[in-house]
XYZ file of C-alpha atoms in Angstrom:
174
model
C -153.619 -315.379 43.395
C -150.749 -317.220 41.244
C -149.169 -320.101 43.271
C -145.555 -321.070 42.448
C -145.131 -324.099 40.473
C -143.428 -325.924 43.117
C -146.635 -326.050 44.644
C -148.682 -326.887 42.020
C -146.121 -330.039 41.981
C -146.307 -330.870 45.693
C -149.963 -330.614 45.276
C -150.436 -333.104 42.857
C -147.713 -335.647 44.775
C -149.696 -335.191 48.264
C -153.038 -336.362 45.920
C -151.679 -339.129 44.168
C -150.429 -340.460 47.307
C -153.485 -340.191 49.093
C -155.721 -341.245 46.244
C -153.427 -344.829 45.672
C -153.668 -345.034 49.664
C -157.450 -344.854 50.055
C -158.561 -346.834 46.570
C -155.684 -348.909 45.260
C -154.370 -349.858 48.802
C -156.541 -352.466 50.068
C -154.339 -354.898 50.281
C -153.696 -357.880 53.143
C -154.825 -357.334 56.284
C -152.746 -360.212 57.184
C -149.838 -357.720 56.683
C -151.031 -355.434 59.894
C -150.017 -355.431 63.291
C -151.492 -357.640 65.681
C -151.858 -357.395 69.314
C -149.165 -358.859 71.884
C -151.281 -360.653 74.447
C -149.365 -362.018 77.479
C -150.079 -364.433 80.061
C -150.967 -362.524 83.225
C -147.816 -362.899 86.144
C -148.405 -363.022 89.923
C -147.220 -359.960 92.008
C -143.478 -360.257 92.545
C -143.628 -357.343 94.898
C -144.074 -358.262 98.740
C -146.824 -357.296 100.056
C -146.205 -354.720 103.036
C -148.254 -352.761 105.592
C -149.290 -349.651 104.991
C -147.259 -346.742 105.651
C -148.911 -344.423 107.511
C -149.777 -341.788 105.316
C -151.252 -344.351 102.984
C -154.706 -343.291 102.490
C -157.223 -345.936 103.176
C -158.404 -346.749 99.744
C -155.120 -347.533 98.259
C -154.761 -351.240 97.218
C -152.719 -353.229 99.342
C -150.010 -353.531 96.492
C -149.889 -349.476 95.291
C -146.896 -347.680 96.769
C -147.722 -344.083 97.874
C -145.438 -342.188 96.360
C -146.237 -338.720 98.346
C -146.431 -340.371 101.577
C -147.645 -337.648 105.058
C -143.654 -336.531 105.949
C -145.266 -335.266 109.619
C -144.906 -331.660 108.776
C -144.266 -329.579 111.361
C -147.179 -326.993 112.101
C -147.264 -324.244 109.781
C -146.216 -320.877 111.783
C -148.371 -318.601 112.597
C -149.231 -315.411 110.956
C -148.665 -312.304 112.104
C -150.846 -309.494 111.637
C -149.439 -307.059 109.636
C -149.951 -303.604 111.613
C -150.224 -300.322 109.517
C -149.563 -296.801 111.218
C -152.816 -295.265 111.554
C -152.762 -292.624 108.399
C -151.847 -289.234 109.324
C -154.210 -286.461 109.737
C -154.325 -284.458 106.199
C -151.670 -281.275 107.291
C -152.893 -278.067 106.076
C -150.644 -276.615 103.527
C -149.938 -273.054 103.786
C -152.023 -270.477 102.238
C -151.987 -270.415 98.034
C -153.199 -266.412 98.629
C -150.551 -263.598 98.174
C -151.542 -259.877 98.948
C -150.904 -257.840 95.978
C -152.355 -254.259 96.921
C -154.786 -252.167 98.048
C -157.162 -248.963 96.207
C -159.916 -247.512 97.673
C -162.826 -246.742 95.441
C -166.233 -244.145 96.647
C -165.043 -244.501 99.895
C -164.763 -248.564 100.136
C -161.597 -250.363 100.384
C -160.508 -253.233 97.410
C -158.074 -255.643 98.404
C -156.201 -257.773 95.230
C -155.319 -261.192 95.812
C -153.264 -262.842 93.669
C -153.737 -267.164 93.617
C -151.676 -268.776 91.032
C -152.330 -267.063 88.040
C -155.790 -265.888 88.843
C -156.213 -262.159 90.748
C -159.656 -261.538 92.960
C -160.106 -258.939 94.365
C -161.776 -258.605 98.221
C -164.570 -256.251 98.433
C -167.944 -256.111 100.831
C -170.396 -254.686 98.466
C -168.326 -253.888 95.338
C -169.654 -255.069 91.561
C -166.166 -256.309 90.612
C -165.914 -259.362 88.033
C -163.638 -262.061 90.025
C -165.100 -260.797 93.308
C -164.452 -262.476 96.434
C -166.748 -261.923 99.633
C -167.954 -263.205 102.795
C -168.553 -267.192 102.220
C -167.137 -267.334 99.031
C -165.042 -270.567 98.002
C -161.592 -270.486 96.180
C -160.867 -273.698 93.944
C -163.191 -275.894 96.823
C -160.917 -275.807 99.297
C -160.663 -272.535 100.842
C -163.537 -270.227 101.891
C -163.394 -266.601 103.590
C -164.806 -266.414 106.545
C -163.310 -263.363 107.892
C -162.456 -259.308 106.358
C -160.778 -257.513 109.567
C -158.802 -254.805 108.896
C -155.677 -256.459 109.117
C -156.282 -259.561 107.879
C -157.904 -261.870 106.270
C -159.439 -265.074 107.642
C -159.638 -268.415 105.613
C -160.821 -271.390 106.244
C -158.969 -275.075 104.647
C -162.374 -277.027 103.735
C -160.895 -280.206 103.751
C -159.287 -280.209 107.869
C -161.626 -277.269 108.610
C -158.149 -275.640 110.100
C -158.324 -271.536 109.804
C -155.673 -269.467 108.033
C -155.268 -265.740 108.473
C -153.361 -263.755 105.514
C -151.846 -260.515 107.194
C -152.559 -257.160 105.127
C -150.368 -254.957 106.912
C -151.066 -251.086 107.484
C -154.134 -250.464 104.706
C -156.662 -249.147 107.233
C -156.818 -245.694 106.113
C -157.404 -244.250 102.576
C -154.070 -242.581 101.530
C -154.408 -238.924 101.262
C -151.913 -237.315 97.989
């Protein structure tokens, strides 16, 4: 790295000056500062009681200068009360009935949740099946195929949800 010449110059200044200082500058002591020594004075101050926040190992002369102002008592505090938290609600069913087929004599019901579809079958070999004691997403299991409906149970408040199916008893005859 290529310094400046500048500092090359200031450099060379700042050592000169401290070489002449430390080798060439031993010169009087006479010349330094002495100490100012002073005859010692008797307290001018009069000499007082105590106030009476003065704390007890205070010399008699030293002035408390954050003397006890008698404070009043601090208030007291108040507890602060919270409402009790609500019970969780249970939000309405996530489940909407999308249709029925019937298939060697068993009946299919499609769900649609979100953007998944299961479909609702006893003893059928679907992919995305949903039976008895099954669990949707961990918060919803089916408890309950009527004809009718559907029974569901919200895991987390235990509270029971029915989805109606309307008329899809009977196989349709064309």
């Amino acid at each position: 790295m290529k310094l400046p010449r500048y500092l090359y110059v200031s450099l060379l200044l700042t050592a000169a000056a401290v070489g002449y200082t430390m080798f060439l500058g031993d010169g009087d002591v006479a010349d330094a500062p002495q100490p100012v020594v002073r005859p010692a004075r008797a307290p001018t101050l009069p000499t007082a009681p105590a106030p009476a926040g003065a704390s007890p190992t205070a010399t008699p002369n030293a002035v408390d200068l954050f003397p006890n102002q008698g404070r009043l008592e601090e208030p007291p505090v108040q507890a602060l009360v919270l409402p009790a938290p609500a019970a969780p609600s249970t939000p309405p069913l996530p489940f909407r009935f999308i249709g029925v087929w019937w298939e060697d004599g068993e009946r299919q019901l499609v769900l649609a949740v979100h953007d998944r579809i299961f479909i609702v079958c006893r003893v059928c070999g679907a992919t995305d099946k949903l039976a008895l004691g099954d669990t949707v997403a961990n918060l919803y299991r089916l408890d309950k195929i009527d004809d009718r409906q559907l029974t569901f149970t919200y895991l987390p408040t235990q509270a029971q949800q029915t989805l109606s199916l309307g008329d899809t008893v009977e196989k349709p005859g064309f």
